[in-house]
CSV table of C-alpha atoms in Angstrom, one decimal:
chain,number,residue,atom,x,y,z
M,1,MET,CA,76.5,95.5,90.2
M,2,ARG,CA,73.9,93.1,88.9
M,3,LYS,CA,71.2,94.7,86.7
M,4,SER,CA,67.6,94.8,88.2
M,5,GLY,CA,65.1,92.2,87.1
M,6,ARG,CA,64.9,88.5,87.1
M,7,PRO,CA,68.3,86.8,87.7
M,8,THR,CA,69.9,84.8,84.9
M,9,MET,CA,72.4,82.1,84.7
M,10,ILE,CA,75.0,84.7,83.7
M,11,ASP,CA,74.3,86.4,87.2
M,12,VAL,CA,74.6,83.0,88.9
M,13,ALA,CA,78.0,82.4,87.2
M,14,ALA,CA,79.3,85.9,88.2
M,15,GLU,CA,78.0,85.4,91.9
M,16,ALA,CA,79.6,81.9,92.3
M,17,GLY,CA,82.8,82.7,90.2
M,18,VAL,CA,82.4,79.8,87.9
M,19,SER,CA,81.7,79.4,84.1
M,20,LEU,CA,78.3,79.6,82.5
M,21,LYS,CA,78.7,76.0,81.5
M,22,THR,CA,79.2,74.9,85.0
M,23,VAL,CA,76.0,76.7,86.2
M,24,SER,CA,74.1,75.1,83.4
M,25,ARG,CA,75.3,71.5,84.3
M,26,VAL,CA,74.4,72.2,88.0
M,27,VAL,CA,70.9,73.7,87.5
M,28,ASN,CA,70.1,71.0,84.8
M,29,GLY,CA,71.1,68.2,87.3
M,30,GLU,CA,73.9,66.7,85.1
M,31,PRO,CA,76.1,64.3,86.9
M,32,HIS,CA,79.9,64.4,87.5
M,33,VAL,CA,80.2,68.0,88.6
M,34,ASP,CA,82.7,68.8,91.3
M,35,PRO,CA,80.8,68.9,94.6
M,36,ALA,CA,82.6,72.0,95.8
M,37,LEU,CA,81.5,73.8,92.6
M,38,THR,CA,77.9,72.5,93.0
M,39,GLU,CA,77.8,73.9,96.5
M,40,ARG,CA,79.1,77.3,95.3
M,41,VAL,CA,76.4,77.4,92.5
M,42,ASN,CA,73.6,76.4,94.6
M,43,ALA,CA,74.6,79.0,97.2
M,44,ALA,CA,74.5,81.6,94.5
M,45,VAL,CA,71.2,80.4,93.2
M,46,THR,CA,69.8,80.7,96.7
M,47,ARG,CA,71.3,84.3,97.3
M,48,LEU,CA,70.1,85.6,94.0
M,49,GLY,CA,66.6,84.0,94.0
M,50,TYR,CA,67.3,82.4,90.5
M,51,HIS,CA,64.7,80.1,89.1
M,52,ARG,CA,65.4,77.7,86.2
M,53,ASN,CA,63.1,78.4,83.3
M,54,ALA,CA,61.7,75.0,82.5
M,55,LEU,CA,60.0,76.0,79.3
M,56,ALA,CA,63.2,77.6,77.8
M,57,ALA,CA,65.4,74.8,79.0
M,58,ASN,CA,63.2,72.2,77.3
M,59,LEU,CA,63.1,74.0,74.2
M,60,ARG,CA,66.9,74.4,74.1
M,61,SER,CA,67.4,70.7,74.9
M,62,GLY,CA,64.8,69.5,72.5
M,63,SER,CA,62.9,67.5,75.2
M,64,ARG,CA,59.2,67.1,75.3
M,65,ASP,CA,57.1,69.4,77.5
M,66,THR,CA,53.4,70.5,78.0
M,67,ILE,CA,51.4,73.5,77.5
M,68,GLY,CA,48.3,73.9,79.6
M,69,PHE,CA,45.3,75.4,77.9
M,70,ILE,CA,42.2,76.5,79.9
M,71,ALA,CA,39.3,77.4,77.8
M,72,ALA,CA,36.0,78.8,78.9
M,73,ASP,CA,33.9,76.3,77.3
M,74,LEU,CA,35.4,73.4,75.2
M,75,SER,CA,32.0,72.5,73.8
M,76,ASN,CA,32.2,75.7,71.8
M,77,THR,CA,33.8,75.1,68.4
M,78,PHE,CA,35.5,78.5,68.7
M,79,TYR,CA,37.8,77.3,71.5
M,80,MET,CA,38.3,73.8,69.8
M,81,ALA,CA,39.6,75.8,66.7
M,82,VAL,CA,41.9,77.8,68.9
M,83,ALA,CA,43.2,74.6,70.7
M,84,ALA,CA,43.9,73.0,67.3
M,85,ALA,CA,46.1,75.9,66.3
M,86,VAL,CA,47.9,75.9,69.6
M,87,SER,CA,48.5,72.2,69.4
M,88,SER,CA,49.8,72.6,65.8
M,89,ILE,CA,52.5,75.1,66.9
M,90,ALA,CA,53.3,72.9,70.1
M,91,ALA,CA,53.8,69.9,67.9
M,92,ARG,CA,56.6,71.6,65.9
M,93,GLN,CA,58.5,72.0,69.2
M,94,ARG,CA,57.9,68.3,70.2
M,95,MET,CA,55.5,69.6,72.9
M,96,HIS,CA,52.0,68.6,73.6
M,97,VAL,CA,48.8,70.3,75.0
M,98,VAL,CA,46.7,69.6,77.9
M,99,MET,CA,43.3,71.1,77.7
M,100,ALA,CA,40.6,71.8,80.3
M,101,SER,CA,37.4,73.9,80.5
M,102,SER,CA,36.7,76.3,83.3
M,103,GLU,CA,32.9,76.4,82.4
M,104,GLU,CA,33.0,80.2,83.0
M,105,ASP,CA,33.6,79.4,86.7
M,106,ALA,CA,36.4,81.5,88.3
M,107,ASP,CA,36.9,78.9,91.1
M,108,ILE,CA,37.2,76.1,88.5
M,109,GLU,CA,39.7,78.2,86.4
M,110,ARG,CA,41.9,78.8,89.5
M,111,ALA,CA,41.9,75.2,90.6
M,112,LEU,CA,42.8,74.1,87.1
M,113,ALA,CA,45.6,76.6,86.7
M,114,LEU,CA,47.2,75.8,89.9
M,115,ASP,CA,46.9,72.0,89.5
M,116,MET,CA,48.7,72.5,86.1
M,117,CYS,CA,51.4,74.5,87.5
M,118,GLN,CA,51.8,71.9,90.4
M,119,ARG,CA,52.2,69.4,87.6
M,120,GLN,CA,55.0,71.5,86.2
M,121,VAL,CA,53.5,72.5,82.8
M,122,GLY,CA,55.9,74.7,80.9
M,123,GLY,CA,53.4,77.5,80.3
M,124,LEU,CA,49.7,78.4,80.5
M,125,ILE,CA,47.2,79.7,77.9
M,126,VAL,CA,44.2,80.9,79.8
M,127,VAL,CA,40.8,82.2,78.6
M,128,PRO,CA,40.0,84.2,81.8
M,129,THR,CA,37.0,83.9,83.8
M,130,ALA,CA,38.4,85.2,87.1
M,131,ALA,CA,38.6,89.0,87.6
M,132,ASP,CA,42.1,88.7,89.4
M,133,HIS,CA,44.9,86.4,88.5
M,134,SER,CA,47.3,87.4,91.2
M,135,TYR,CA,46.9,83.8,92.5
M,136,LEU,CA,49.4,83.0,89.5
M,137,ALA,CA,52.0,85.6,90.7
M,138,ARG,CA,54.2,83.1,92.4
M,139,GLU,CA,54.2,80.8,89.4
M,140,VAL,CA,55.1,83.7,87.2
M,141,GLU,CA,58.0,84.6,89.4
M,142,LEU,CA,59.1,80.9,89.2
M,143,GLY,CA,59.4,81.2,85.5
M,144,THR,CA,56.0,79.9,84.3
M,145,PRO,CA,54.9,82.1,81.4
M,146,VAL,CA,51.2,82.9,81.1
M,147,VAL,CA,49.3,84.3,78.0
M,148,PHE,CA,45.7,85.3,78.3
M,149,LEU,CA,43.5,84.5,75.2
M,150,ASP,CA,40.3,86.1,74.0
M,151,ARG,CA,39.9,88.2,77.3
M,152,PRO,CA,42.5,90.1,79.2
M,153,GLY,CA,43.7,89.0,82.6
M,154,SER,CA,44.9,91.0,85.5
M,155,GLY,CA,47.1,91.0,88.6
M,156,ILE,CA,50.3,89.4,86.8
M,157,PRO,CA,52.6,90.4,84.0
M,158,ALA,CA,51.3,88.5,81.0
M,159,ASP,CA,50.6,88.9,77.4
M,160,ALA,CA,47.0,89.0,76.0
M,161,ILE,CA,45.9,87.9,72.4
M,162,LEU,CA,42.5,89.5,71.9
M,163,LEU,CA,40.1,90.1,69.0
M,164,ASP,CA,39.2,93.6,67.9
M,165,ASN,CA,35.6,93.0,69.4
M,166,ARG,CA,34.6,96.7,69.6
M,167,GLY,CA,35.7,97.5,66.1
M,168,GLY,CA,34.0,94.5,64.6
M,169,ALA,CA,30.8,95.1,66.2
M,170,ARG,CA,30.9,98.8,65.3
M,171,ALA,CA,31.5,98.1,61.6
M,172,ALA,CA,28.5,95.7,61.5
M,173,VAL,CA,26.1,97.9,63.1
M,174,ALA,CA,27.2,100.9,61.3
M,175,GLU,CA,26.5,99.1,57.9
M,176,LEU,CA,23.0,98.3,59.2
M,177,LEU,CA,22.4,101.9,60.0
M,178,ALA,CA,23.9,103.1,56.6
M,179,GLU,CA,21.2,100.9,54.9
M,180,GLY,CA,18.6,102.9,56.7
M,181,HIS,CA,17.7,100.6,59.6
M,182,ARG,CA,16.9,102.3,62.9
M,183,ARG,CA,15.0,99.6,64.8
M,184,ILE,CA,17.9,97.3,65.2
M,185,ALA,CA,17.6,94.5,67.8
M,186,VAL,CA,20.7,93.4,69.6
M,187,LEU,CA,20.9,89.8,70.9
M,188,GLN,CA,23.8,89.2,73.4
M,189,ASP,CA,25.2,87.1,76.2
M,190,SER,CA,26.0,88.4,79.7
M,191,LEU,CA,27.7,91.8,79.7
M,192,GLY,CA,29.9,90.4,82.5
M,193,ILE,CA,31.8,88.5,79.7
M,194,TYR,CA,34.6,90.8,78.5
M,195,THR,CA,34.0,90.2,74.7
M,196,MET,CA,30.2,90.8,75.1
M,197,ALA,CA,30.9,94.1,76.9
M,198,GLU,CA,33.3,95.1,74.2
M,199,ARG,CA,30.9,94.2,71.4
M,200,TRP,CA,28.1,96.2,73.2
M,201,GLU,CA,30.3,99.3,73.3
M,202,GLY,CA,30.9,98.8,69.6
M,203,VAL,CA,27.2,98.8,69.0
M,204,ARG,CA,26.8,102.0,71.0
M,205,ASP,CA,29.8,103.6,69.1
M,206,ALA,CA,28.0,103.0,65.7
M,207,PHE,CA,24.7,104.4,66.8
M,208,ALA,CA,26.5,107.5,68.5
M,209,ALA,CA,28.3,108.1,65.3
M,210,ALA,CA,24.9,108.1,63.3
M,211,GLY,CA,23.4,110.4,65.8
M,212,HIS,CA,21.1,107.7,67.3
M,213,THR,CA,20.8,105.5,70.4
M,214,PRO,CA,19.8,101.9,70.7
M,215,ASP,CA,16.2,101.2,71.7
M,216,PRO,CA,16.4,99.4,75.1
M,217,ALA,CA,13.3,97.5,74.3
M,218,LEU,CA,15.1,95.8,71.4
M,219,VAL,CA,18.2,94.9,73.4
M,220,VAL,CA,18.2,91.4,75.0
M,221,GLU,CA,21.0,90.1,77.2
M,222,ASN,CA,22.0,86.9,78.9
M,223,LEU,CA,21.3,84.7,76.0
M,224,HIS,CA,23.5,81.8,76.7
M,225,THR,CA,22.1,79.3,74.0
M,226,PRO,CA,20.7,79.3,70.5
M,227,THR,CA,17.3,78.5,72.0
M,228,ALA,CA,17.3,81.4,74.3
M,229,ALA,CA,18.2,83.7,71.3
M,230,ARG,CA,15.4,82.1,69.2
M,231,ASP,CA,12.8,82.6,71.9
M,232,ALA,CA,13.9,86.3,72.3
M,233,MET,CA,13.8,86.9,68.6
M,234,GLU,CA,10.3,85.4,68.5
M,235,ARG,CA,9.1,87.8,71.1
M,236,LEU,CA,10.7,90.8,69.3
M,237,LEU,CA,9.0,89.8,65.9
M,238,ALA,CA,5.6,89.4,67.5
M,239,ALA,CA,5.8,92.9,69.0
M,240,ASP,CA,3.5,95.6,67.5
M,241,ASP,CA,6.6,97.5,66.0
M,242,PRO,CA,9.2,94.7,65.3
M,243,PRO,CA,12.8,95.3,64.4
M,244,THR,CA,13.9,95.6,60.8
M,245,ALA,CA,17.4,94.4,61.6
M,246,VAL,CA,19.3,92.4,64.2
M,247,PHE,CA,22.8,92.3,65.4
M,248,CYS,CA,23.8,89.0,67.1
M,249,ALA,CA,26.7,89.4,69.4
M,250,ASN,CA,28.0,85.8,69.0
M,251,ASN,CA,27.3,82.7,66.7
M,252,ARG,CA,25.0,81.2,69.1
M,253,ALA,CA,22.8,84.2,69.1
M,254,THR,CA,23.0,84.2,65.2
M,255,ILE,CA,21.9,80.6,64.9
M,256,GLY,CA,19.0,81.2,67.3
M,257,ALA,CA,17.8,84.4,65.5
M,258,LEU,CA,18.0,82.4,62.1
M,259,GLU,CA,15.8,79.7,63.6
M,260,SER,CA,13.1,82.3,64.3
M,261,ILE,CA,13.5,84.5,61.0
M,262,LEU,CA,13.9,81.9,58.3
M,263,PRO,CA,10.7,79.9,59.0
M,264,ARG,CA,8.7,83.2,59.1
M,265,GLY,CA,10.3,84.5,56.1
M,266,ALA,CA,10.6,87.8,58.0
M,267,ASP,CA,12.2,90.7,56.2
M,268,VAL,CA,14.9,91.3,58.8
M,269,ALA,CA,18.5,92.2,58.0
M,270,ILE,CA,20.9,90.0,59.9
M,271,ALA,CA,24.5,90.8,61.0
M,272,GLY,CA,26.3,88.6,63.5
M,273,PHE,CA,29.7,88.2,65.3
M,274,ASP,CA,31.6,84.9,64.7
M,275,ASP,CA,31.2,82.6,61.6
M,276,PHE,CA,29.7,79.2,62.1
M,277,GLU,CA,29.5,75.8,60.3
M,278,LEU,CA,27.2,75.8,57.2
M,279,SER,CA,26.9,79.6,57.2
M,280,ARG,CA,27.6,79.7,53.4
M,281,LEU,CA,24.6,77.5,52.7
M,282,LEU,CA,22.0,79.8,54.2
M,283,PRO,CA,19.1,80.5,51.8
M,284,ARG,CA,19.6,84.3,52.3
M,285,ARG,CA,22.4,86.7,52.7
M,286,ILE,CA,23.6,87.7,56.2
M,287,ARG,CA,26.6,89.7,57.2
M,288,ILE,CA,29.3,88.1,59.5
M,289,VAL,CA,32.0,89.7,61.6
M,290,ASP,CA,34.8,87.3,60.8
M,291,TYR,CA,38.5,86.8,61.7
M,292,ASP,CA,41.2,84.1,61.6
M,293,ILE,CA,40.5,81.8,64.6
M,294,ALA,CA,43.7,79.9,63.8
M,295,ASP,CA,45.6,83.3,64.2
M,296,LEU,CA,44.5,83.6,67.7
M,297,GLY,CA,45.7,80.3,68.8
M,298,THR,CA,48.9,80.6,66.7
M,299,ARG,CA,49.9,84.0,68.3
M,300,ALA,CA,49.1,82.6,71.7
M,301,ALA,CA,51.3,79.6,71.3
M,302,GLN,CA,54.2,81.5,69.6
M,303,THR,CA,54.0,84.2,72.3
M,304,LEU,CA,54.1,81.6,75.2
M,305,LEU,CA,57.1,80.0,73.6
M,306,SER,CA,59.0,83.2,73.1
M,307,ARG,CA,58.3,84.1,76.8
M,308,GLY,CA,60.0,80.9,77.8
M,309,ALA,CA,63.2,82.5,76.8
M,310,GLU,CA,62.3,86.2,77.6
M,311,PRO,CA,59.7,86.5,80.5
M,312,ALA,CA,57.2,89.3,80.3
M,313,THR,CA,57.9,92.4,82.4
M,314,GLY,CA,54.5,93.9,81.8
M,315,SER,CA,51.1,93.3,80.3
M,316,HIS,CA,51.4,93.4,76.4
M,317,THR,CA,48.3,93.1,74.1
M,318,GLN,CA,48.0,91.9,70.6
M,319,LEU,CA,44.8,92.8,68.8
M,320,VAL,CA,43.6,90.4,66.0
M,321,PRO,CA,41.6,92.3,63.3
M,322,THR,CA,38.2,91.4,62.1
M,323,ARG,CA,36.4,91.8,58.8
M,324,LEU,CA,32.9,92.0,57.4
M,325,VAL,CA,32.0,89.1,55.0
M,326,ASP,CA,28.9,87.9,53.2
M,327,ARG,CA,27.5,84.5,54.0
M,328,GLY,CA,24.5,82.7,52.5
M,329,GLY,CA,22.6,83.5,49.4
M,330,VAL,CA,22.0,86.9,47.9
M,331,GLY,CA,18.2,86.8,47.7
């Protein structure tokens, strides 16, 4: 009796009563195979519902193949750094990467993913925007591995490579609270974005552990650009009881906050999630929740390649750690 799960070439060989080598030659379209054996193998393939794993086959044969990478916003240096790491791993396997941006639009993400599958990419790395990825279920059944990056997906068996968003935000805000700050502003993007929701939970964890709660008047959401964050920080600093510290939930918010705080010379402690270019040259010290961006992309690519040979049977998550680091001066 055949074991349950995805049928393999070994199963096809047993079903057809031929050698594994014969099955391999038939499914890979090699010439000069006896027509009668070809017919038996193809009949077994149909009965078992076997699907050739294109990614694994290409890796074994050494031929070139393609990985599809769908980011949320390729204008963000974070995703470009991830893409560079993915491309580095792919190049070692003589593969290349096709990149596209969903622009945080679920419909665009779906269209891009299905188009890439139609073009027979060997696998997909997706930064999820859609709430449900069951639209890829058939592609996964046919042997296309999918890895979710930065945010978890749903609806299909797939691996996810995530940052420890909650733990990083918790550590940063806990440090501000330990320094005696109570009026801590929080600048963040939409809580509909997984990473923002997780970082907000980390903020709440830190306050709760210290026996306090965030002041709603100091929490500003839906800040999509540095300009929006700068304007929000301006309003908070102009209030009768301004914050003494600020936690910025991404690098764009941190840049915007700095554009408000530095020209004023405001005495406001700053902690932010995500490093950014030139942070080391700032004229004052800030704390950054940092992590290895390349590690995210490397893990995603390596996981995708491993799934080419061993498909996912469930949803598995790898959590990339974060750390607090100093940036800027010490004054």
